[in-house]
Coordinates of C-alpha atoms and ligand atoms in Angstrom, one line a residue:
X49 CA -41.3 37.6 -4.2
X50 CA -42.2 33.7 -4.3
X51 CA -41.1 33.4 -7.2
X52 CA -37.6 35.0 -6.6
X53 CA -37.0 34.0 -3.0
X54 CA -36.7 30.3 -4.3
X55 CA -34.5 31.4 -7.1
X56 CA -31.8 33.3 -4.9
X57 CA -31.4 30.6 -2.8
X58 CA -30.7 28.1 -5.9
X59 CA -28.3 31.1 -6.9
X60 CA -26.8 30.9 -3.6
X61 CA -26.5 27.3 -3.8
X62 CA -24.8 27.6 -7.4
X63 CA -22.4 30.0 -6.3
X64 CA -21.3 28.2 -2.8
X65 CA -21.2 24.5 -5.7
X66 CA -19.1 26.6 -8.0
X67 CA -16.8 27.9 -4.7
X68 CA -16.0 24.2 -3.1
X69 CA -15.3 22.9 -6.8
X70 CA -12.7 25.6 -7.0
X71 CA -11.4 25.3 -3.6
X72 CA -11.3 21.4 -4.0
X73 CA -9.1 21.9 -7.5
X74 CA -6.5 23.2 -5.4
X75 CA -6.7 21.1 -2.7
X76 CA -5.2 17.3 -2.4
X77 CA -7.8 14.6 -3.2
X78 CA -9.7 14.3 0.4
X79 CA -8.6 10.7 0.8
X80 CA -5.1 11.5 1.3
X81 CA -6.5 13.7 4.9
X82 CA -8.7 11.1 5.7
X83 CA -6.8 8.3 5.8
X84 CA -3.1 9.4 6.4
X85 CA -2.9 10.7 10.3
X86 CA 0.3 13.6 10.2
X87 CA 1.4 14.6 14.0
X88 CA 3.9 16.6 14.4
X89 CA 4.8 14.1 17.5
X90 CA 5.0 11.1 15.6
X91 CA 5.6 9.2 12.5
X92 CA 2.4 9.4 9.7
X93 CA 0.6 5.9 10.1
X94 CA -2.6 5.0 8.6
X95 CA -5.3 3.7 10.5
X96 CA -7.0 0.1 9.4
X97 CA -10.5 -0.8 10.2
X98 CA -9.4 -3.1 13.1
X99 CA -8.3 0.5 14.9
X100 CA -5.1 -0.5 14.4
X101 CA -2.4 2.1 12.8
X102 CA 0.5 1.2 10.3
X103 CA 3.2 3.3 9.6
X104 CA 3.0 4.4 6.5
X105 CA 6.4 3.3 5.1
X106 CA 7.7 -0.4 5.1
X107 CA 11.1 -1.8 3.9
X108 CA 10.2 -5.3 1.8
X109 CA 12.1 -8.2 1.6
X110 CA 10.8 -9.8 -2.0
X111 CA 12.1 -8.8 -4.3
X112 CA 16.1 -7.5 -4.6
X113 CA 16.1 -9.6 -0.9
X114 CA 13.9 -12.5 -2.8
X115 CA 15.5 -16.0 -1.3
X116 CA 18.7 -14.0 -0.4
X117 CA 19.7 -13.2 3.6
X118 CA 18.1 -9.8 4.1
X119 CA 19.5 -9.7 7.6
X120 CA 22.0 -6.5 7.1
X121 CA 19.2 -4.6 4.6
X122 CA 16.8 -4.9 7.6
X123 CA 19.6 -4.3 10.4
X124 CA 20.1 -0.7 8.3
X125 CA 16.7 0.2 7.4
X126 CA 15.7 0.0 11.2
X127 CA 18.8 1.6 12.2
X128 CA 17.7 4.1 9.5
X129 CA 13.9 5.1 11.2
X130 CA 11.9 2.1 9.4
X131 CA 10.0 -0.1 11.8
X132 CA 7.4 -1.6 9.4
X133 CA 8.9 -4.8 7.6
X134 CA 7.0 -6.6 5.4
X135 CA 7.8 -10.2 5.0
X136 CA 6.5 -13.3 3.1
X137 CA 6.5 -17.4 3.4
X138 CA 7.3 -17.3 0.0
X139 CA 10.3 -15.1 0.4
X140 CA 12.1 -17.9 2.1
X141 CA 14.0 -16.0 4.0
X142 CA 12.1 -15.1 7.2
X143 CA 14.8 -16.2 9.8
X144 CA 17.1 -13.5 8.1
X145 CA 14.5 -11.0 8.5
X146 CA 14.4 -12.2 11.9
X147 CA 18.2 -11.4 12.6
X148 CA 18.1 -8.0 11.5
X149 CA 15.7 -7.8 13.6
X150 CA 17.9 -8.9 16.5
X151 CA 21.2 -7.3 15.0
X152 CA 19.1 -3.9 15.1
X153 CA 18.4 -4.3 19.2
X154 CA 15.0 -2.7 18.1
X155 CA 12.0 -4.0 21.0
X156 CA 9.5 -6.0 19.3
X157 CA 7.0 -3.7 20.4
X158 CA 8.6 -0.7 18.3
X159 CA 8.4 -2.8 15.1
X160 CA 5.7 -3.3 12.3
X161 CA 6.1 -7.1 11.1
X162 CA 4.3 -8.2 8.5
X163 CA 4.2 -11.6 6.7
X164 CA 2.2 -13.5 4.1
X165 CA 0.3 -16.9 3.8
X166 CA 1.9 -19.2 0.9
X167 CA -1.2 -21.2 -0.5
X168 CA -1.1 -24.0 1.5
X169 CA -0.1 -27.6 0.4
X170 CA -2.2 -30.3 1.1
X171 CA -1.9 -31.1 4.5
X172 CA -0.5 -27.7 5.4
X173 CA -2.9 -25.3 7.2
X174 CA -3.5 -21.8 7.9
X175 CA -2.2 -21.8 11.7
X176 CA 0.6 -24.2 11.1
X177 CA 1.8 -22.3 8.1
X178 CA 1.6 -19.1 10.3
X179 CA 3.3 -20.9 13.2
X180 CA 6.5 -21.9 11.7
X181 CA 6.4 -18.0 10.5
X182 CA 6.5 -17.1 13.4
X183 CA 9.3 -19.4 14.6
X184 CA 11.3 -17.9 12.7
X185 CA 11.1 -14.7 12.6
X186 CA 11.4 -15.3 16.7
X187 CA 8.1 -13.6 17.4
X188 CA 4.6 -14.7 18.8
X189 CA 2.4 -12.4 16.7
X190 CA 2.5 -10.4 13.6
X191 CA 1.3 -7.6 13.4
X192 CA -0.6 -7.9 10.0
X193 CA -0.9 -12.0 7.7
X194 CA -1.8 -11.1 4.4
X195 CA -3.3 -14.2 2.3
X196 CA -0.2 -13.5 -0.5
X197 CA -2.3 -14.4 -3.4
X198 CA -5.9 -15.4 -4.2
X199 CA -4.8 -18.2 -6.2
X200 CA -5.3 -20.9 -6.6
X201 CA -7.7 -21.1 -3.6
X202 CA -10.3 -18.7 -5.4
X203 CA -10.2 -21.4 -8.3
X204 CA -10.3 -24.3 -6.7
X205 CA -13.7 -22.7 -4.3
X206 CA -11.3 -23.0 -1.2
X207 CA -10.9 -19.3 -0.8
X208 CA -14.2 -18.3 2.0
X209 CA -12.5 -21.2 4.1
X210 CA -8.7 -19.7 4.0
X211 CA -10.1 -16.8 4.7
X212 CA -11.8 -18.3 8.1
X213 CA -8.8 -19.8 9.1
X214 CA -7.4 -16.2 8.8
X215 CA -10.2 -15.1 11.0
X216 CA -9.6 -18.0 13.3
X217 CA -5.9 -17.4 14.0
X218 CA -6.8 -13.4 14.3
X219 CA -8.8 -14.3 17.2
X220 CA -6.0 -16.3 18.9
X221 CA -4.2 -13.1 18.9
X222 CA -1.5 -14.6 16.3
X223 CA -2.1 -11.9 14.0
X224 CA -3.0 -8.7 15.3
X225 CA -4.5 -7.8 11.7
X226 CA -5.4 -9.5 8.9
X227 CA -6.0 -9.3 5.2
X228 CA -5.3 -9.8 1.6
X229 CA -2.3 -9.4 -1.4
X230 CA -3.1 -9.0 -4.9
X231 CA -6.7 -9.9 -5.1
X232 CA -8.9 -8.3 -7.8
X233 CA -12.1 -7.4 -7.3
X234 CA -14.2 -10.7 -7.9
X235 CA -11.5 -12.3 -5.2
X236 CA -12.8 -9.4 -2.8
X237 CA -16.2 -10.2 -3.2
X238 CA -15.7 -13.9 -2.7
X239 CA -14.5 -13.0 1.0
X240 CA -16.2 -10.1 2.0
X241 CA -19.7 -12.4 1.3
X242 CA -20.3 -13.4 4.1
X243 CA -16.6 -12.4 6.1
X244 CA -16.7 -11.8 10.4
X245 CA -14.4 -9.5 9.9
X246 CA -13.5 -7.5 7.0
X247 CA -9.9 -7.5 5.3
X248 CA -8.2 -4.6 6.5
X249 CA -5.4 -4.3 3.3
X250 CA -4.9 -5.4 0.4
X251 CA -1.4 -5.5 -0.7
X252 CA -1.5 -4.5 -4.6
X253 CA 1.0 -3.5 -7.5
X254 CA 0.2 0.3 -7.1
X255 CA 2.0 2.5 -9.8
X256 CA 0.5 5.0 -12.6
X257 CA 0.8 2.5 -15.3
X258 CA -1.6 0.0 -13.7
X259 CA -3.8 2.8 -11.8
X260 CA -7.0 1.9 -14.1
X261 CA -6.9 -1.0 -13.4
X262 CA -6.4 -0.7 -10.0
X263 CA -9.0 1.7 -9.3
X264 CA -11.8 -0.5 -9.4
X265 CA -9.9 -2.4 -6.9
X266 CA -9.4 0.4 -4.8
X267 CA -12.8 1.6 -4.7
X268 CA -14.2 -1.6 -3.5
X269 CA -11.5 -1.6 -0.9
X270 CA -12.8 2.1 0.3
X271 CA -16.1 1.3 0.3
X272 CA -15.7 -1.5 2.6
X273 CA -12.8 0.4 5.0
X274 CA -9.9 -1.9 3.4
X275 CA -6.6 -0.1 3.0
X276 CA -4.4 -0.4 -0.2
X277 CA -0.4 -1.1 0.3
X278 CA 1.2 -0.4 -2.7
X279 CA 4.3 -2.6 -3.7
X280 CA 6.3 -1.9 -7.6
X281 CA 5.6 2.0 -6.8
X282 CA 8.6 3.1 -8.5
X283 CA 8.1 0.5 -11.3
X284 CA 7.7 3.8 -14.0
X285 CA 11.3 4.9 -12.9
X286 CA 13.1 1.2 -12.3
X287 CA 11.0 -0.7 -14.8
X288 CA 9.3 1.1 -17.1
X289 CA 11.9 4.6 -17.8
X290 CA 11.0 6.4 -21.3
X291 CA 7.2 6.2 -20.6
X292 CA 4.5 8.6 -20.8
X293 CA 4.7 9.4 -17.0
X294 CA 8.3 10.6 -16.9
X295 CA 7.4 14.6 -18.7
X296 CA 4.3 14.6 -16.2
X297 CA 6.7 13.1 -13.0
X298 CA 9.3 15.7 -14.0
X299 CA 7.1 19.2 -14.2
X300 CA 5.6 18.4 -10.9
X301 CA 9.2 17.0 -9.1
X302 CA 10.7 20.7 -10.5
X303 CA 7.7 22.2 -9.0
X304 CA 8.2 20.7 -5.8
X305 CA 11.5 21.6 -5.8
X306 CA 11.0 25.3 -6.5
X307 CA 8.1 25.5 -3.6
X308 CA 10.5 23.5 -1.2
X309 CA 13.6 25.2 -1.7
X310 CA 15.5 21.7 -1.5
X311 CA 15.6 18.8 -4.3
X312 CA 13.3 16.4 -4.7
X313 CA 13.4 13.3 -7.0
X314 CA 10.7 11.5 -9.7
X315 CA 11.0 8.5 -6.8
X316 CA 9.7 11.2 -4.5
X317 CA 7.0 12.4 -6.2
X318 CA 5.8 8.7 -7.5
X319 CA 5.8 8.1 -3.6
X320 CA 3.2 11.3 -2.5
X321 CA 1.2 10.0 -6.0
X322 CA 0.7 6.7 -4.3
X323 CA -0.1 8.6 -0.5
X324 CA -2.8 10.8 -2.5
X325 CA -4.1 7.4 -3.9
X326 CA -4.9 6.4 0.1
X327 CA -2.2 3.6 -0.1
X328 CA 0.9 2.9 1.9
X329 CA 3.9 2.4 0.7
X330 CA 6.1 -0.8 1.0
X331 CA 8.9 -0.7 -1.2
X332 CA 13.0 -1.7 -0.6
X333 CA 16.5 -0.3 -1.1
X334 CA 19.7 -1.3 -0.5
X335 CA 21.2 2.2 0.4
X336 CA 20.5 3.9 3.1
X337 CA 19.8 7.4 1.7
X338 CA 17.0 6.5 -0.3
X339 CA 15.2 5.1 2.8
X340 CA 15.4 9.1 3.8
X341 CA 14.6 9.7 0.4
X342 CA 11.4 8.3 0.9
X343 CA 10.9 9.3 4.4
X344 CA 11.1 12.8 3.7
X345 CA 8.0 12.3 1.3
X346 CA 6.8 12.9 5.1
X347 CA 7.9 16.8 4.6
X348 CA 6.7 17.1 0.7
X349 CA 4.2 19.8 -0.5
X350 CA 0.9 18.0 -1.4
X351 CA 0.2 17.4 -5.0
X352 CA -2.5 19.6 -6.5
X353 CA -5.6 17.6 -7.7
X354 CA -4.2 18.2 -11.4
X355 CA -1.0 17.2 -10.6
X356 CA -2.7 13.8 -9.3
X357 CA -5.3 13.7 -12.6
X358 CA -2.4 14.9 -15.1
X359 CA -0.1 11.5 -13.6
X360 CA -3.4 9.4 -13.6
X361 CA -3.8 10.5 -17.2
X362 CA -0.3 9.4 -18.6
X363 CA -0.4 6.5 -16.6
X364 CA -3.4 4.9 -18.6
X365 CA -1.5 5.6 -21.8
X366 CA 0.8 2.7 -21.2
X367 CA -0.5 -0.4 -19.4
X368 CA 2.3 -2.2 -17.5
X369 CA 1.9 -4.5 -14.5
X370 CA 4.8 -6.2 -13.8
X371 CA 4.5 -8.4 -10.8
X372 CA 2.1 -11.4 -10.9
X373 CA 0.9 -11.2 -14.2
X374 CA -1.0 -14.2 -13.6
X375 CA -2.9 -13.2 -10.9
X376 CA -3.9 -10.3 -12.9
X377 CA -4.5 -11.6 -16.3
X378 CA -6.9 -8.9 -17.0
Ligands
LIG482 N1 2.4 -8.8 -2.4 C1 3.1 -9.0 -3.5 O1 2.8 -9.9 -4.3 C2 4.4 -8.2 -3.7 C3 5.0 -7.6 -2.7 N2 6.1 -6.9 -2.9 C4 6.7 -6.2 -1.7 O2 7.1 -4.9 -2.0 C5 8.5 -4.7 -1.8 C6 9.0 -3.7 -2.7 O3 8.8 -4.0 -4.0 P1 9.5 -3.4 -5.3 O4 8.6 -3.6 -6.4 O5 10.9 -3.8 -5.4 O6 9.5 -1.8 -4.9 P2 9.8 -0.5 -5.7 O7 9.0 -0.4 -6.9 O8 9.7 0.6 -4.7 O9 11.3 -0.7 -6.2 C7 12.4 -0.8 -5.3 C8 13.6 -1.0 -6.1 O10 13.9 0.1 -7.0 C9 15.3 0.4 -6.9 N3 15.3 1.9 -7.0 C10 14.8 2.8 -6.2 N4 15.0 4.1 -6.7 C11 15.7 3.9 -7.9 C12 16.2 4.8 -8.8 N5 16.1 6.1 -8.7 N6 16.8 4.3 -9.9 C13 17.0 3.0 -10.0 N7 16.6 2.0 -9.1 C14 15.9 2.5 -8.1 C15 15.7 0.0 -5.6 O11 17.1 -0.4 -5.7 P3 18.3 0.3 -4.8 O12 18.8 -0.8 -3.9 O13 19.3 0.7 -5.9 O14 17.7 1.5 -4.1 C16 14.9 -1.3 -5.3 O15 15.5 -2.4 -5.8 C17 9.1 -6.1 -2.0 O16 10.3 -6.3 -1.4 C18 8.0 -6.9 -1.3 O17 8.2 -6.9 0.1 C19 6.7 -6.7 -4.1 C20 6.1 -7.4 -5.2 C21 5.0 -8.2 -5.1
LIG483 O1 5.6 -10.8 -3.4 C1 5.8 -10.5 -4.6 C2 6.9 -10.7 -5.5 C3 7.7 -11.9 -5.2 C4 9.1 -11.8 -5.1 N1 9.5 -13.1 -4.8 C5 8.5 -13.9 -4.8 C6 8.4 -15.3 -4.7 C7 7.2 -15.9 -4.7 C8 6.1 -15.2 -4.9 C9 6.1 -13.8 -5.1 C10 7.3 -13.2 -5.1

């Protein structure tokens, strides 16, 4: 009897391991629950560690809008259900952003804004840079400053004392959040050493053909309660068609389709990959249908655990990052 009691408890054990190893192969990957709030009330938002909550879909204005007036993209994506817009000094055109804004009739307090911190010239700082932001885009806070890039502060050993100015101007209530774009995970370090208050994103090319070497990133980031925002998402369907994603992306969008009773497209189901990664989405469009494209991600089926592992897998066939390949010489 003292022999066996021990050893049917261990069976016990085995069997209930075995059980929630099965169980979890058919559920989503836990950091999709944990870090996306649903409500049937509201819009899905994901909560930072500042408490604040993001919704989970933002309309950009860098790339197609790069330099260009972005005023009647953002006018229509607000008219369209998007409140989160996320901005940048380097975009030069935050004043436009700024009258879609206006041309919307959206109350500031219903909106999402988000800019980015240029790396400051000499005689430029972290508060004044933010200031004339927020000039023009006629506002007097954001709602999340991002330091864009970790260069060339990280080289030049400038990086801990950018990131307390973005401390600084966080406790003057200029930026209700702050955090970080693009930073690997030797930049991460370098700010969380010694940090008063933790980065709450970190704004990053997210897409199956850089996932491996993203993950790292990503891990750090979970570890430490700092949320990924995924920009180039759709990168394997705009910039990279023909790759070894595209069979995987397809058996999973027709399986979708057949649980849903209602199409669904590869953009779609690259959108719920990056959700089941624990990122948001920021991505941009010019037509107004595929912002509810990508809002009704909001009603897709979750993918299955192999569905996530089979896109993982044909992503790190092809290594493509396409944005900032400087910043990411890796
Ligand atoms: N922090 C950083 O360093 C960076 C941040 N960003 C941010 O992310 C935002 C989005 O970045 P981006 O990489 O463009 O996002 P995505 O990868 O989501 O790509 C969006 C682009 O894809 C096009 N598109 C969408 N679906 C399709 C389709 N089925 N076939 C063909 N084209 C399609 C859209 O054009 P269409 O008008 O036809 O819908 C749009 O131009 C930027 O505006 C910026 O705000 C981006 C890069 C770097
Ligand atoms: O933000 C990322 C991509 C991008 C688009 N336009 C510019 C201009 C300057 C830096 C980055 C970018």
């Amino acid at each position: 009897m003292l022999v066996r009691a021990p050893s049917h408890r261990l069976l016990l054990n085995l069997i209930r391991h075995c059980l929630s190893i099965s169980a979890s192969r058919s559920r989503p990957p836990p950091i999709l629950t944990t870090k996306l709030n649903m409500s049937t009330t509201s819009k899905p938002t994901f909560t930072l560690n500042d408490g604040t909550s993001v919704p989970w879909l933002a309309f950009g204005t860098g790339t197609a809008l790069y330099g260009k007036d972005a005023a009647e993209s953002v006018k229509q994506a607000i008219e369209t259900g998007i409140t989160h817009l996320d901005g940048a000094q380097m975009y030069n055109n935050e004043e436009t952003l700024a009258a879609g804004i206006k041309a919307s009739g959206k109350p500031r307090s219903e909106l999402y804004i988000v800019t980015k911190l240029k790396p400051p010239q000499p005689g430029q700082t972290v508060k004044g840079l933010l200031q004339e932001s927020l000039k023009k885009l006629g506002t007097d806070y954001v709602d999340l400053f991002l330091i864009h890039t970790p260069r060339p502060a990280n080289q030049e050993g400038k990086l801990k004392e950018q990131w307390k100015a973005m401390e600084e101007v966080h406790e003057e209530g200029l930026a209700k959040s702050i955090g970080v774009s693009n930073f690997r995970v030797e930049d991460l370090q370098v700010v969380l050493d010694g940090a008063k208050i933790v980065p709450a994103v970190n704004q990053i090319e997210l897409h199956p053909y850089v996932w491996k070497a993203a993950e790292p990133i990503v891990a750090l980031g979970k570890k430490h309660g700092i949320v990924p925002a995924s920009y180039g998402g759709l990168t394997p369907i705009v910039r990279v068609p023909g790759g070894p994603v595209d069979s995987v992306v397809e058996t999973v969008r027709s399986r979708l389709e057949k649980t849903r009773g209602a199409s669904v497209s590869a953009g779609q189901v690259l959108t719920k990959w990056i959700l089941h990664k624990g990122a948001f989405v920021v991505t941009t469009t010019s037509k107004a249908s595929r912002i509810k494209e990508f809002q009704d991600v909001e009603d897709l089926p979750d993918l299955t655990t192999e569905e996530v592992k089979g896109i993982d897998e044909a992503g790190a066939e092809l290594h493509k990052r396409v944005y900032m390949g400087k910043v990411f010489e890796d």
